[in-house]
Coordinates of C-alpha atoms in Angstrom, one line a residue:
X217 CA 129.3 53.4 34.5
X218 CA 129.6 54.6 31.1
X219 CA 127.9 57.8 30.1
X220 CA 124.6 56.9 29.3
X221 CA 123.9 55.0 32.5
X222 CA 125.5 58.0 35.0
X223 CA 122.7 60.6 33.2
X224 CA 119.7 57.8 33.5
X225 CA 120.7 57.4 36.8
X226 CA 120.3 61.1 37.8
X227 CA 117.3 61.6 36.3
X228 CA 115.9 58.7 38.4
X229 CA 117.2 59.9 41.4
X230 CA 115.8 64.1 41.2
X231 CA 112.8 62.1 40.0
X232 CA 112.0 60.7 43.6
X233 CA 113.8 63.4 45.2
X234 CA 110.9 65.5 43.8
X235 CA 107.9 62.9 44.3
X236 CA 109.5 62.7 47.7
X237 CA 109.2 66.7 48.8
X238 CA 105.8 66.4 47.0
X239 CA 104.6 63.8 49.0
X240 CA 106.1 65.5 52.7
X241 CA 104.5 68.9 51.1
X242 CA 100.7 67.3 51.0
X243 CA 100.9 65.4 54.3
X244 CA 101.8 68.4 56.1
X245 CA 98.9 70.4 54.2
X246 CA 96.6 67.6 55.8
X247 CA 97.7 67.6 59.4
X248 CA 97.2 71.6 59.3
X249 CA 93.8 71.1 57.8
X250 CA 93.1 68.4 60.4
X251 CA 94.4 70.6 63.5
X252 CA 92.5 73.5 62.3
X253 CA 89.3 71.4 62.4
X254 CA 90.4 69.9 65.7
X255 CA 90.8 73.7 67.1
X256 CA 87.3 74.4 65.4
X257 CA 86.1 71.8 67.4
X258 CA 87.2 72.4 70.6
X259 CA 85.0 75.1 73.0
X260 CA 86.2 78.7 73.0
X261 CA 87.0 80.6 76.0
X262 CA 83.5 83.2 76.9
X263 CA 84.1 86.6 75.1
X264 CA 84.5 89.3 77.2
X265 CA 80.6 90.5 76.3
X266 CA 79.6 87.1 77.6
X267 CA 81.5 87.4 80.7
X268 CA 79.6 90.8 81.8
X269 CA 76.8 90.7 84.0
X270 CA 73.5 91.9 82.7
X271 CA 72.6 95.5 82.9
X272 CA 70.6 96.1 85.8
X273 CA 66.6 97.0 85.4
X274 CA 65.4 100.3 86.4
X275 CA 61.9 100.4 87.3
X276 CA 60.0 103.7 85.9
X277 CA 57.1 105.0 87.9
X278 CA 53.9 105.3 85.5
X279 CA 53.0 108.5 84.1
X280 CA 49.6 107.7 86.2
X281 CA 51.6 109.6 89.1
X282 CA 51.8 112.9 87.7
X283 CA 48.2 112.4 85.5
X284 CA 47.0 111.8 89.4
X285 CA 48.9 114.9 91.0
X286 CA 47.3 116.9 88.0
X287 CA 44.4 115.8 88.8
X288 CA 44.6 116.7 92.8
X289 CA 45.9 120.3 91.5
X290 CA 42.7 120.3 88.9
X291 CA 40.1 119.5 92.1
X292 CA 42.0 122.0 94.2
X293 CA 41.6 124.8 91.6
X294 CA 38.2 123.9 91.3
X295 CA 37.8 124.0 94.5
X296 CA 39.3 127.3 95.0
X297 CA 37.2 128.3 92.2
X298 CA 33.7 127.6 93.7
X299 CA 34.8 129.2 96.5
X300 CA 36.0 132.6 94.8
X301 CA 32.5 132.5 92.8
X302 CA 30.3 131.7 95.9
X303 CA 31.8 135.1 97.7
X304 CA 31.1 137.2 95.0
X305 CA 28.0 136.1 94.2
X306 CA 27.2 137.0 97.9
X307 CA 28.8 140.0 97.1
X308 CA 27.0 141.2 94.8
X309 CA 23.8 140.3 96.1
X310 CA 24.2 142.6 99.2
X311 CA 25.5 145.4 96.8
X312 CA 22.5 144.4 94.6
X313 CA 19.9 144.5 98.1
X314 CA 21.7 148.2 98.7
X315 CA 22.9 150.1 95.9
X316 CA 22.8 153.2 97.3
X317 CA 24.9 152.6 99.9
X318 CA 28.9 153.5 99.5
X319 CA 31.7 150.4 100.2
X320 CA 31.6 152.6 104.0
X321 CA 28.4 152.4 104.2
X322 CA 28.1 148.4 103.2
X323 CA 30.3 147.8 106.2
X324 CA 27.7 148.6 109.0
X325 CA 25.4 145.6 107.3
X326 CA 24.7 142.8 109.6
X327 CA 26.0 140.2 106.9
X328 CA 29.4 142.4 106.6
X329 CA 29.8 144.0 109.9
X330 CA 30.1 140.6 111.7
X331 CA 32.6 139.4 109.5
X332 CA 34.4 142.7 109.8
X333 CA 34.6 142.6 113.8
X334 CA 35.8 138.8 113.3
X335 CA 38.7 140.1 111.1
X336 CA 39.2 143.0 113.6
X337 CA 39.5 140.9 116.6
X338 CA 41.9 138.0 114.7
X339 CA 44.1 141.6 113.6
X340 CA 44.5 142.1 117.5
X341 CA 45.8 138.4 118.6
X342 CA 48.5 138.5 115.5
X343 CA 51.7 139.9 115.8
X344 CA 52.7 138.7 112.6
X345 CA 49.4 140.4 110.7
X346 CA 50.1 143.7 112.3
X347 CA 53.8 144.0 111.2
X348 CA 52.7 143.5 107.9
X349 CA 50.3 146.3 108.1
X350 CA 52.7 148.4 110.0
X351 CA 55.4 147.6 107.9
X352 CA 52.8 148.8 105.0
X353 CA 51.6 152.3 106.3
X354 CA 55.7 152.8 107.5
X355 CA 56.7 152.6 103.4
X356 CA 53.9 155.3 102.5
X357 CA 54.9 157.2 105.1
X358 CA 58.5 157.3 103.4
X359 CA 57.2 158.2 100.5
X360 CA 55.8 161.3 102.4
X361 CA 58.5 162.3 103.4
X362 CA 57.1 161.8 107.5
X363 CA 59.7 161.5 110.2
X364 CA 58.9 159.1 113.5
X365 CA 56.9 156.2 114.0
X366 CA 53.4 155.2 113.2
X367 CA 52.5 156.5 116.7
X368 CA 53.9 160.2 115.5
X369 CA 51.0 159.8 112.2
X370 CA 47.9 159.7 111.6
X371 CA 46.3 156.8 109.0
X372 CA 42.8 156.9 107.4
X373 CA 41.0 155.0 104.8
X374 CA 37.9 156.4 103.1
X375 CA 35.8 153.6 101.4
X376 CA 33.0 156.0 100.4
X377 CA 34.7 156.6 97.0
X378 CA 35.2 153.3 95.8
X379 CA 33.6 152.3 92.2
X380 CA 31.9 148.9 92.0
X381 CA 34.6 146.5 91.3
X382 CA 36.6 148.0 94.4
X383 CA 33.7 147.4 96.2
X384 CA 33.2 144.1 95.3
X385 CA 37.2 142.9 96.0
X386 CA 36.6 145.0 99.8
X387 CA 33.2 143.6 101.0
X388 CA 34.6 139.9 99.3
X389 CA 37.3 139.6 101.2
X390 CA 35.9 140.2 104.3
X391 CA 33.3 137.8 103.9
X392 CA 35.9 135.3 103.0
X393 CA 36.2 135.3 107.1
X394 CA 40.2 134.9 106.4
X395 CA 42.3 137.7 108.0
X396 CA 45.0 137.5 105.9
X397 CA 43.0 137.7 102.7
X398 CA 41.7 141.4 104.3
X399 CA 45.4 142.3 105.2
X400 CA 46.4 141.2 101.6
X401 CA 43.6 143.7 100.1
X402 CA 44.8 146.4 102.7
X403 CA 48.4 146.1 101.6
X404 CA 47.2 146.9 97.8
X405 CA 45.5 149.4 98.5
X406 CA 48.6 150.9 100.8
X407 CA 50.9 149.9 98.1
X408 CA 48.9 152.1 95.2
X409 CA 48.5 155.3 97.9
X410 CA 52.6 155.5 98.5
X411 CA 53.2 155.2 94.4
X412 CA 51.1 158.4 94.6
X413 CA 52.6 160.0 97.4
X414 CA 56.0 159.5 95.6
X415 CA 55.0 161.7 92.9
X416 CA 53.2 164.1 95.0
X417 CA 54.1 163.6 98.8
X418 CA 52.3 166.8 99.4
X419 CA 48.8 165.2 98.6
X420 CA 46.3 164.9 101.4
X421 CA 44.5 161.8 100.0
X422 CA 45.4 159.3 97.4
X423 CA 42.9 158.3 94.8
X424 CA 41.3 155.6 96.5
X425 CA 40.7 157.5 99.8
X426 CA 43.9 156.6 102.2
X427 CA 44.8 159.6 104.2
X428 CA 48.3 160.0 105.8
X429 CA 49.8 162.7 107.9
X430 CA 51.8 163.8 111.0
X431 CA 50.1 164.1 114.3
X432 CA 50.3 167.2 115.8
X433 CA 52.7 168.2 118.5
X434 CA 51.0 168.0 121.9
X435 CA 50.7 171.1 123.8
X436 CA 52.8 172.0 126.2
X437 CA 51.1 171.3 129.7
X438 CA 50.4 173.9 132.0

């Protein structure tokens, strides 16, 4: 081959070498594309989020419940209520049908004194009631500065000096017809006498009329 021919013939031949790679290059471009639309196709595996189960439902009581135990606590209080008014109303009406009588005095009327020996006969068949007034008239007794037992001292209350509203709380809670309600009013008024007799374990009498001292000492027999 002379000159002329050998270079025609290579430019031929790099000419279909090329349109050759061109041609594998775009059929392999197609069978991706179609195996990526054949994957797209094909149903994928649940996600984890799928596989979970469902949280579970948790059931919440109605605020009804609690509007209905306010409502029990309302009636209750109510109750309670009535009850504290009713007493003092009484109350006052027997102070009102006496008022020159003292809270001492008030105690001997039929309407009271029955209540009173009610209270006074519950007092003896409860161990527990008389500890606590025991254990009461013991603590002012320390604050006196008085050695021995309650059987070595003497204990006294004086209702003649009570105002009106002391009166009231006294004569109340005995027609309540609840011993421990009276115990709870003694224990007050127990409590107040031996913050005095810290102070002043010397006094006689504290303000509000209780009286605490030693017995004395028997005398010697004969």
């Amino acid at each position: 081959m002379n000159p002329a021919q050998k270079y025609t013939a290579s430019v031929l031949w790099r000419s279909c070498v090329c349109f050759t790679w061109a041609s594998v290059r775009r059929a392999m471009a197609v069978i991706i594309l179609i195996t990526s639309m054949s994957a797209c196709d094909k149903p994928q595996p649940p996600s984890a989020a799928a596989k979970a189960k469902p949280a579970p439902k948790i059931k919440v009581k109605p605020a009804s419940s609690n509007d209905d135990l306010d409502k029990v606590l309302e009636a209750v209080n109510t109750d309670l209520t009535r009850e504290e008014k009713a007493l003092e109303e009484q109350a006052d009406a027997i102070m009102d049908a006496h008022p020159n009588m003292t809270a001492q005095e008030l105690l001997n009327v039929p309407e009271v004194n029955v209540k009173l020996a009610n209270f006074l006969k519950a007092l003896s068949k409860s161990p527990e009631m008389q500890k606590h007034v025991n254990a009461s008239i013991a603590f002012a007794a320390a604050m006196k500065n008085l050695e021995g037992t309650k059987e070595n001292w003497k204990f006294g209350m004086d209702f003649s000096s009570y105002d009106k509203p002391r009166t009231r709380r006294l004569i109340t809670s005995i027609l309540s017809d609840k011993p421990e309600r009276v115990v709870d009013f003694f224990e007050r008024e127990v409590t107040q006498a031996s913050a005095e007799f810290t102070f002043d374990p010397a006094s006689p009498k504290s303000t509000n009329g209780i009286t605490l001292e030693k017995k004395p000492d028997p005398e010697p027999k004969k």
